[in-house]
XYZ file of C-alpha atoms in Angstrom:
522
model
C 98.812 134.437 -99.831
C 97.392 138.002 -98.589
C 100.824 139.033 -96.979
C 99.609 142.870 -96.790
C 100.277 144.091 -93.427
C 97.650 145.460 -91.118
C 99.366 149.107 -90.580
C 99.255 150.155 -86.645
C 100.613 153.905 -85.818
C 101.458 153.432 -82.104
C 102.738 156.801 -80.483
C 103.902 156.208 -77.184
C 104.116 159.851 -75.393
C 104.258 158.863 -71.293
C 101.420 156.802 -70.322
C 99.487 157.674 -72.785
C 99.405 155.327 -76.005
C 97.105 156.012 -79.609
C 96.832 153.850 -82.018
C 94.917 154.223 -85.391
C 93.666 151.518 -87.634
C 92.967 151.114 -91.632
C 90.043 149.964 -93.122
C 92.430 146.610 -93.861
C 90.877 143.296 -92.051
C 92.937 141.605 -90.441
C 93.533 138.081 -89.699
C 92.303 136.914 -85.897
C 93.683 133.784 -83.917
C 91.956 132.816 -80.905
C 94.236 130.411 -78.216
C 91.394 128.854 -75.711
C 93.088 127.297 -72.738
C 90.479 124.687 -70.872
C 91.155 125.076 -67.029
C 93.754 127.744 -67.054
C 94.365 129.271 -63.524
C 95.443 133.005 -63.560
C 98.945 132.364 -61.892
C 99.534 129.555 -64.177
C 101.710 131.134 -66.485
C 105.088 132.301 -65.728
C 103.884 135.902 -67.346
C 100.769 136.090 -64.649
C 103.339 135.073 -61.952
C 103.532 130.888 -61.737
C 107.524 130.095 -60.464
C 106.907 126.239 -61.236
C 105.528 126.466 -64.349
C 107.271 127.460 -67.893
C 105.552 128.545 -71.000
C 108.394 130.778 -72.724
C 106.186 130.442 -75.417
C 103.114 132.568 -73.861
C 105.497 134.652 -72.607
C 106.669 135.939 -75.549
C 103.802 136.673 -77.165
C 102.158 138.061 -73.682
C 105.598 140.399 -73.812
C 104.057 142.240 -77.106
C 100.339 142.190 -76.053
C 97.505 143.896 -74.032
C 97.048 142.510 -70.625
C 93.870 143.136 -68.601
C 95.333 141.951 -65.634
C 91.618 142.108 -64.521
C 90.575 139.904 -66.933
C 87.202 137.720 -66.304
C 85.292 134.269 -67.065
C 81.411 134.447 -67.855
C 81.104 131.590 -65.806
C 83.791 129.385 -63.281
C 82.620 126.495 -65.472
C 83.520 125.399 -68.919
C 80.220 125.141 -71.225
C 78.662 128.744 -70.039
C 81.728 130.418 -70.401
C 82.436 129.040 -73.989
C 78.621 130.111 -74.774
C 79.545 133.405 -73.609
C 82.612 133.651 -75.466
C 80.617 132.671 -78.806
C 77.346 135.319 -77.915
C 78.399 137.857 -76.328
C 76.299 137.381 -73.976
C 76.409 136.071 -70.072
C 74.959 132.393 -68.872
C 71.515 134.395 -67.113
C 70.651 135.722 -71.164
C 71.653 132.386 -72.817
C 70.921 129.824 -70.017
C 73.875 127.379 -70.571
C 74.099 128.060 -67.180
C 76.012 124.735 -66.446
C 78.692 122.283 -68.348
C 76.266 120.062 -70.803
C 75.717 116.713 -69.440
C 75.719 117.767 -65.437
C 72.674 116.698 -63.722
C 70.004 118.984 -62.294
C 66.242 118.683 -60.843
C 65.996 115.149 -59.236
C 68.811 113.969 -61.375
C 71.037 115.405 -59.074
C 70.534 112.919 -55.657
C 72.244 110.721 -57.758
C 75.412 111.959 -57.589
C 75.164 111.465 -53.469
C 76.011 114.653 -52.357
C 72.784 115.286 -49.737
C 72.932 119.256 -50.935
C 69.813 121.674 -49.539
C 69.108 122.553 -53.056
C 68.769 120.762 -56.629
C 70.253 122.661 -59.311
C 67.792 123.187 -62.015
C 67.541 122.682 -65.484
C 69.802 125.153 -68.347
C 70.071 124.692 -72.279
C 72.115 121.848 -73.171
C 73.041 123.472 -76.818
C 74.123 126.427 -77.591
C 70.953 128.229 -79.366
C 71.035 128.224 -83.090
C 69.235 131.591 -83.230
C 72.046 133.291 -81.682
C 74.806 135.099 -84.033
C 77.931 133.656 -83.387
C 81.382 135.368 -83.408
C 82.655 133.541 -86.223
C 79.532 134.257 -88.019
C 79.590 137.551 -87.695
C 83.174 137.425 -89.098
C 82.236 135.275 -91.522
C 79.308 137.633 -92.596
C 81.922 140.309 -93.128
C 84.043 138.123 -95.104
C 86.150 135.584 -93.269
C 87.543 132.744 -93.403
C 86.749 130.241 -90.139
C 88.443 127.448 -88.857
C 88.105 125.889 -85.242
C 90.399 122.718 -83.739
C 90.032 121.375 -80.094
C 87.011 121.507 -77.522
C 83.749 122.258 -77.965
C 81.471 121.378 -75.466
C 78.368 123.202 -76.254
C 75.980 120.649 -77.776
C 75.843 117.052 -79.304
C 74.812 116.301 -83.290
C 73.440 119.516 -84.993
C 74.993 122.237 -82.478
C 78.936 121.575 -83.570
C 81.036 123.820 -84.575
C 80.619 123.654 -88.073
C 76.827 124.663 -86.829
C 77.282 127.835 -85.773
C 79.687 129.931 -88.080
C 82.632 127.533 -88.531
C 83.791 126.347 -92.121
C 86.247 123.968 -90.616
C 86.233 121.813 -87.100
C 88.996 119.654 -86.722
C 88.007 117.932 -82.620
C 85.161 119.728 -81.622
C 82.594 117.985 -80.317
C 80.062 117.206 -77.380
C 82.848 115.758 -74.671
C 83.873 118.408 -72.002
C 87.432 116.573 -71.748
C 89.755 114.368 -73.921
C 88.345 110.569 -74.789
C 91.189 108.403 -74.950
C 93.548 110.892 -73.111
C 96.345 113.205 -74.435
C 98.285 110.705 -76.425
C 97.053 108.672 -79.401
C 95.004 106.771 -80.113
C 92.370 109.249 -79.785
C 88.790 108.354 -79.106
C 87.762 111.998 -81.149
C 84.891 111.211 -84.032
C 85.529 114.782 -85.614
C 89.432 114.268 -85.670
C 91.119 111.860 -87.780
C 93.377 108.980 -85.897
C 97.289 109.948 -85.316
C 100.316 107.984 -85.004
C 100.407 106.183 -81.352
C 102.109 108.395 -79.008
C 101.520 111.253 -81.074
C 100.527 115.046 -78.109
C 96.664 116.186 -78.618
C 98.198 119.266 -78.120
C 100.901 119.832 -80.732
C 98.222 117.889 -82.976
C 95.508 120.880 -82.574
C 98.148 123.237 -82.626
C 99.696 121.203 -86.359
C 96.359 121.248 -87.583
C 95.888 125.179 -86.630
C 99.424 126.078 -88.353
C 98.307 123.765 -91.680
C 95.857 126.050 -91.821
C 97.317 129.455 -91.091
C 99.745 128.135 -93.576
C 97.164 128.033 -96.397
C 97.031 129.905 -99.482
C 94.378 132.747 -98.223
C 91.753 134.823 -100.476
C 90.342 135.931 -97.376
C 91.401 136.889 -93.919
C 90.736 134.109 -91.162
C 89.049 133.822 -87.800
C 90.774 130.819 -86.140
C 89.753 129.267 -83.137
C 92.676 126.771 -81.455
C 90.642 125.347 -78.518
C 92.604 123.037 -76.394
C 91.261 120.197 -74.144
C 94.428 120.779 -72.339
C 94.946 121.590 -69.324
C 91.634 119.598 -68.363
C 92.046 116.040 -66.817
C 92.878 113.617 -67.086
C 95.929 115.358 -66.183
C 98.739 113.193 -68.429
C 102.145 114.308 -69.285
C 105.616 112.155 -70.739
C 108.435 110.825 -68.538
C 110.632 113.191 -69.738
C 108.574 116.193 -68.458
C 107.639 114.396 -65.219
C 111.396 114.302 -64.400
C 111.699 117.692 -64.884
C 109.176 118.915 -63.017
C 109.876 116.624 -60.370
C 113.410 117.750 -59.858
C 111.911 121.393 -59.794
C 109.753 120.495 -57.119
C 112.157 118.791 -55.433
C 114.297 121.740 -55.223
C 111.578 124.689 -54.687
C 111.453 122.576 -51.444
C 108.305 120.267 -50.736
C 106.013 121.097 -48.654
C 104.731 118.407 -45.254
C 101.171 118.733 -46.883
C 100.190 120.265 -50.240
C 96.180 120.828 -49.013
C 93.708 122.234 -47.010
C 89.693 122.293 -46.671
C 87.707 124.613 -48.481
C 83.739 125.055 -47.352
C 83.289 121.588 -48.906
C 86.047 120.012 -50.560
C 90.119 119.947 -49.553
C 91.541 122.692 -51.892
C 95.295 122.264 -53.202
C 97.641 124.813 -51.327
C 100.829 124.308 -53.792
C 101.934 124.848 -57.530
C 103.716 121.566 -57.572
C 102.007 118.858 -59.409
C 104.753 117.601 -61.696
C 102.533 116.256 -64.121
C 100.481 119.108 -64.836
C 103.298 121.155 -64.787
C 104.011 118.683 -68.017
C 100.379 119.280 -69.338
C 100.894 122.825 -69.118
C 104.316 123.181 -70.634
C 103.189 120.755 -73.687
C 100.693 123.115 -74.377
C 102.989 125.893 -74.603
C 104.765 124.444 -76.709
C 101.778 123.567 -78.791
C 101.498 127.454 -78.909
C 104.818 128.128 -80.364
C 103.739 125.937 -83.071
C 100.818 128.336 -84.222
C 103.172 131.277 -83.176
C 105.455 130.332 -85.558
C 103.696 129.125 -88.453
C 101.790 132.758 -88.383
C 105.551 134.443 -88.499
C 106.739 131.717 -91.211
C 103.983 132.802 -93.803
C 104.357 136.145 -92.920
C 101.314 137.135 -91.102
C 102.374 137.804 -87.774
C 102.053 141.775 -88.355
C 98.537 141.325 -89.729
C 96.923 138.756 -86.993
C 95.391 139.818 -83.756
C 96.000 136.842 -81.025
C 93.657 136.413 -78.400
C 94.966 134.136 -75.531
C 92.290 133.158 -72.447
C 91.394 130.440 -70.359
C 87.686 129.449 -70.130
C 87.705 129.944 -66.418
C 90.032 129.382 -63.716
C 92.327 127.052 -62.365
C 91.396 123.575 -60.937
C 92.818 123.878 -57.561
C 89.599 121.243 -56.395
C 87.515 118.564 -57.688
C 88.807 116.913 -60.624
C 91.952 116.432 -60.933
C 92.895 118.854 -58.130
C 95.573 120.175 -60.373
C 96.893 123.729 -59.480
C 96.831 126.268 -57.008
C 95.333 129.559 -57.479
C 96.687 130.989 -54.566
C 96.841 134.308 -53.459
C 93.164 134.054 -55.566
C 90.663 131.952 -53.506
C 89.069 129.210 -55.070
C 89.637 127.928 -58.073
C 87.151 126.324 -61.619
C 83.354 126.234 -60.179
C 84.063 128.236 -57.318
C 82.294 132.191 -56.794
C 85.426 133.455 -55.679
C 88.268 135.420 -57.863
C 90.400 132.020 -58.172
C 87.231 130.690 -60.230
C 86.586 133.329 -62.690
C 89.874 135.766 -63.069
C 91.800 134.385 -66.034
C 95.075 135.032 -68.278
C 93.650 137.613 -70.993
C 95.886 138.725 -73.521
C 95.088 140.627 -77.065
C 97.981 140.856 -79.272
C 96.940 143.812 -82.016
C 99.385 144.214 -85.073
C 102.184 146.050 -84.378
C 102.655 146.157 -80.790
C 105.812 145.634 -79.489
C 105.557 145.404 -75.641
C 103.213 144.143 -72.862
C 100.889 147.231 -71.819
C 99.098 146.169 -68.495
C 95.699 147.425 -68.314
C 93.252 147.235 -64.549
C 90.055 147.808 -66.522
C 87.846 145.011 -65.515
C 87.441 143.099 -68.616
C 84.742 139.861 -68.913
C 85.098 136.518 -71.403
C 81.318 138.681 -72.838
C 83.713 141.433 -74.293
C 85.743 139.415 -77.087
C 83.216 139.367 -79.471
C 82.487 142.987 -79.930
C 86.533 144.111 -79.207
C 87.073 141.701 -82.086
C 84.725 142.984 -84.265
C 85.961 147.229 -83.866
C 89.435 145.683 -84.133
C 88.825 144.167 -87.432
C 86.302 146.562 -88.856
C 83.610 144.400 -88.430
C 80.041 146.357 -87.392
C 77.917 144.189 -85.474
C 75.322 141.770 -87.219
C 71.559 144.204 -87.563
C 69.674 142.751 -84.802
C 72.136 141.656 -82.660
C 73.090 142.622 -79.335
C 75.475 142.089 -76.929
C 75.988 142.346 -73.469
C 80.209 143.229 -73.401
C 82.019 146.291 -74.613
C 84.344 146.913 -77.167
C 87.511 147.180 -75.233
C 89.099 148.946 -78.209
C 88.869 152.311 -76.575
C 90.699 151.113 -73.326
C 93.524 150.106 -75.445
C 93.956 153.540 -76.789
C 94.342 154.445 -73.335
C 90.419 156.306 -73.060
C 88.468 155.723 -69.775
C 85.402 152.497 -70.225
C 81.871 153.909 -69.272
C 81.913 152.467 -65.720
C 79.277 149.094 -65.715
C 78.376 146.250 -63.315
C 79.809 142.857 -64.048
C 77.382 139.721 -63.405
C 77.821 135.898 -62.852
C 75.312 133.148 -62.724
C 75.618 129.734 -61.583
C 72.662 128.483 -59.690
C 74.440 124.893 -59.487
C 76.717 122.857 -56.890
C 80.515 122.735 -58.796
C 81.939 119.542 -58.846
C 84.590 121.554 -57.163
C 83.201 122.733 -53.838
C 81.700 126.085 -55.471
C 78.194 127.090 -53.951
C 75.286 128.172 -56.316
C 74.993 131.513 -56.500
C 74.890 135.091 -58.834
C 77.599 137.763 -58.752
C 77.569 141.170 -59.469
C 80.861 143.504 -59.461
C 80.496 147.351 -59.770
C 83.640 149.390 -59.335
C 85.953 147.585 -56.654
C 82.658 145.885 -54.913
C 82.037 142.393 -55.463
C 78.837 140.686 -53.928
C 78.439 137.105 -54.028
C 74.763 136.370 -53.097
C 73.926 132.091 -52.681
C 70.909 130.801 -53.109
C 70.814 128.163 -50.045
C 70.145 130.658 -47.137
C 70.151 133.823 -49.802
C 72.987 135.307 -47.576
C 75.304 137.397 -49.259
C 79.143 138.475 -48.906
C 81.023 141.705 -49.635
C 84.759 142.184 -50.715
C 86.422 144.997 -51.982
C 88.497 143.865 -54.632
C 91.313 146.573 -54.293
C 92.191 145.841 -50.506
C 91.441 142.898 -50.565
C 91.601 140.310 -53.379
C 92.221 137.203 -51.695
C 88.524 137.834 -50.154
C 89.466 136.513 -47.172
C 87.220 139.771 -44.990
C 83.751 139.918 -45.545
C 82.504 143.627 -45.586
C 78.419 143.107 -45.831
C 77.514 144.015 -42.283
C 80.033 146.743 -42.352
C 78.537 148.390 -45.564
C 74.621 147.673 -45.375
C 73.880 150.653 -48.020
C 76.658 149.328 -50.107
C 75.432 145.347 -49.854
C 71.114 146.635 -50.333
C 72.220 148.332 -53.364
C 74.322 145.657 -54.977
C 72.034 142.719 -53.582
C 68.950 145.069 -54.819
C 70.589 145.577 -58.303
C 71.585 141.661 -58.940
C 67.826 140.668 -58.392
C 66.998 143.188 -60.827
C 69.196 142.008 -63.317
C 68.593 138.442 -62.881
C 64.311 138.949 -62.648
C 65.024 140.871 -65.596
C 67.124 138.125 -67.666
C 64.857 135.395 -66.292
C 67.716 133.694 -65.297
C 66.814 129.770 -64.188
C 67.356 129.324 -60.161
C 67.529 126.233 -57.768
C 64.665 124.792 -55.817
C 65.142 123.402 -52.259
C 65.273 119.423 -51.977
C 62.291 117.895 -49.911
C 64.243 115.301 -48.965
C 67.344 117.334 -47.959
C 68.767 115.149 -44.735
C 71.345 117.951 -42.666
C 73.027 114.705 -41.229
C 74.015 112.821 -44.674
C 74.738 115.986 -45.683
C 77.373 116.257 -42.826
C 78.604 112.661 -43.505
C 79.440 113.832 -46.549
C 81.519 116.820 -45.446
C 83.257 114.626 -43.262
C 84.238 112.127 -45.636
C 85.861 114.915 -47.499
C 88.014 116.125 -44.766
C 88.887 112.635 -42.776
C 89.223 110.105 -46.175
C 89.721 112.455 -49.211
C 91.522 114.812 -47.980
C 94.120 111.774 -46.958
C 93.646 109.753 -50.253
C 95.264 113.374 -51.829
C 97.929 113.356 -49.561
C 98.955 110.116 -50.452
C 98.020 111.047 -54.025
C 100.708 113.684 -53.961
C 103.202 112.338 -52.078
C 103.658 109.579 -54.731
C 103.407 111.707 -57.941
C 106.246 113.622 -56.233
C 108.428 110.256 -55.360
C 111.453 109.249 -57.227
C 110.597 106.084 -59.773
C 107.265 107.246 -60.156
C 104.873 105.677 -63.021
C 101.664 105.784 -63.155
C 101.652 103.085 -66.027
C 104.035 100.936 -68.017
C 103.634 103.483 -71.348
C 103.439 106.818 -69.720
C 99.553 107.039 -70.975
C 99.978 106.662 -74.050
C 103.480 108.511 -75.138
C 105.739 106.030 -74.709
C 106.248 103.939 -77.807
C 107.733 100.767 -78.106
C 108.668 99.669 -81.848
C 108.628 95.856 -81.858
């Protein structure tokens, strides 16, 4: 078992912080949350949900509490994540298997545009992450979700020596509790937590006998619906709701879908907290074989929160918006780097994007970067010694309709300056980040040099990139459109009122076995 430990000097003289590295690789563990909202940790600020777990190992790590998504939607982001590289370079601009061109009437929603077409697999020409790890040596191992192509663009396709789960479904067949409809994934006991089973599977492996040091990827399907949780957890959720105090109405309307106001789903508040504890699991089995000094944890979400749409899980709030929405609730996330040796929770505001893991990972474990290969993040090595990033612009691209209420548009941030241009009416809003990052005032007709530049400097990019864009609808009707809208506000919005006000009752069960995790011997 390589037990050597990954030596870290850390001198801590005011605000300032050093740290120097040996040439000694180290081992890398990277926790994927699906559908994470920023505030949905207690660490990031949630007072309904727990995950002592996270907490603890956010409590010895680098924060950039201006930490990004590539993308507000699941597929892009994870392509992103893998590349290096944002949705306009690699075109999964969408989550495979959502419609597009004249696909997308179907799905009844009478929108001005049709979203158009994007890769539905991640490219095998691109050098992965794990590749380039495994290039320099590595071990690689990935459990959970996937979701970035069907037969011949799995894990074990691009840079992975073991997949345990990961496959083409965006979400978990069968549900959280066994039996499991997963073909890469062998059957558990009934009952048994998808979860803890990723996270056994993980800690099977750190536990291995290693020649090497490992690159391993635990990629929930949690916290993505079906949103399921146990009795047990309901209960106690339920009584914490109860006595936070519940609100007359838990949502409001967003642009075009009723948005959840409140942290107080009890169930997902379950989801969420089995997860956590999923994480202690891998936590722990890194301390048991001794490799907690010589790992670097990563710990992310793919995007944010899913506060509409869905499952209508969480609330983002004071961040507007939530997954597949333009706004900060859609694309800030938890991001947390844990490097060997660190012993406290150093907060960093450097803007930091889902596009910078691969080549931080690589300077933190002495990796160089493939020949040929290039990237579109930073190393964020250099911030965590406390030395100022090269300012850069930060850009977005999602030319689709969410299936959360988000608009299609392209984003670019430079400095506190955020510009969210849409491609319907190609009208654009401003928001400066600092004053105000609940974007509730839109600045773009106060600042006209400031919103030419940035609008000016988007197009560039994405002309540039050749990113893919939407194409108005011929048969675009402005009155089923409306109906639409309507029904949102005057039946759904309702229905999720009910909805809410019976997963917050006493006695409530949404089936006789709990989804799945209540066994019954015979």
């Amino acid at each position: 078992m390589l037990k050597k430990l990954f030596p870290l000097a850390c001198l801590m003289l005011g605000f300032y912080q050093a740290f120097a590295q040996s040439a000694e690789q180290p081992n890398i563990v990277f926790i994927l949350v699906d559908d994470l909202g920023y505030h949905d940790l207690s660490v990031t600020g949630s007072s309904f949900y727990e995950t002592p777990h996270i907490d603890e190992l956010a409590a010895k790590s680098y924060q950039f509490s201006q930490g990004y998504t590539a993308s507000p939607v699941c597929s892009p982001a994870r392509a992103s994540l893998m590349t290096g590289l944002t949705p306009a370079v690699h075109g999964v601009t969408d989550w495979i298997g959502a419609a597009y061109g004249e696909d997308w009437r179907k799905a009844g929603r009478h929108t001005k545009l049709l979203p158009p077409n994007y890769e539905h697999a991640l490219k095998a020409s691109y050098v992965t992450l794990p590749e380039a790890l495994k290039e320099s040596g590595y071990e690689t191992f990935f459990a959970g979700k996937w979701h970035l192509g069907g037969e011949g663009s799995y894990p074990e396709d691009h840079g992975f020596d073991t997949n345990i789960g990961g496959y083409s479904a965006g979400s978990p067949n069968g549900g959280y509790f066994a039996p499991y409809q997963n073909p890469k994934m062998e059957q558990g006991p009934d009952g048994e937590n998808l979860s803890m089973r990723l996270a056994t599977e993980t800690a099977k492996f750190i536990g291995q006998d290693h020649q090497k040091p490992f690159f391993a990827m635990l990629s929930f399907y949690a916290v993505h619906g079906p949103i399921q949780t146990t009795e047990e957890k309901w209960t106690k959720y339920r009584a914490k709701a109860d006595a936070h105090g519940i609100a007359d109405h838990g949502f409001e309307m967003e642009r075009r879908l009723p948005i959840r106001q409140f942290q107080d789903n009890p169930v997902y508040a379950g989801l969420v907290e089995a997860m956590d504890d999923a994480v202690g699991v891998v936590t722990e089995a890194l301390a048991k074989a001794g490799l907690d000094e010589n790992t670097i944890i990563v710990f992310t979400s793919d995007h944010g929160g899913v506060a509409s749409g869905d499952a209508f899980s969480t609330s983002n709030l004071p961040l507007r918006g939530g997954k597949g929405y333009q706004w900060e609730g859609g694309l800030r996330v938890p991001y947390f780097i844990k490097v060997p040796g660190q012993k406290e929770l150093i907060t960093l505001d450097v803007p930091a994007s889902g596009i910078d893991f691969y080549p931080t990972l690589l300077e933190l474990a002495n990796v160089k970067m493939p020949a040929g290969v290039d990237v579109e993040g930073v190393s964020l090595a250099p911030a965590m010694q406390k030395k100022k990033l090269a300012s850069r612009p930060l850009y977005w691209h999602y030319p689709h309709y969410g299936n959360q209420g988000g608009d299609p548009s392209s984003i670019i941030r430079e400095g506190d300056w955020k510009l969210i241009y849409y491609w319907e009416d190609k009208s654009v809003e401003l928001y400066d980040l600092a004053k105000d990052p609940s974007e509730q005032t839109d600045l773009a007709v106060e600042n006209p040099k400031v919103t030419r530049k940035l609008t000016a400097d988007l197009l560039k990019y994405l002309e540039k990139t050749g990113a893919n864009q939407p194409m108005d609808d011929p048969e675009y009707d402005a009155v089923l459109h409306q109906e639409v809208l309507d029904r949102n506000k005057n039946v759904r919005m309702p229905n999720l009122e009910a909805e809410r006000v019976k997963m917050l009752s006493p006695g409530y069960t949404p089936n006789a076995d709990w989804w799945g995790s209540k066994v019954t011997k015979d």
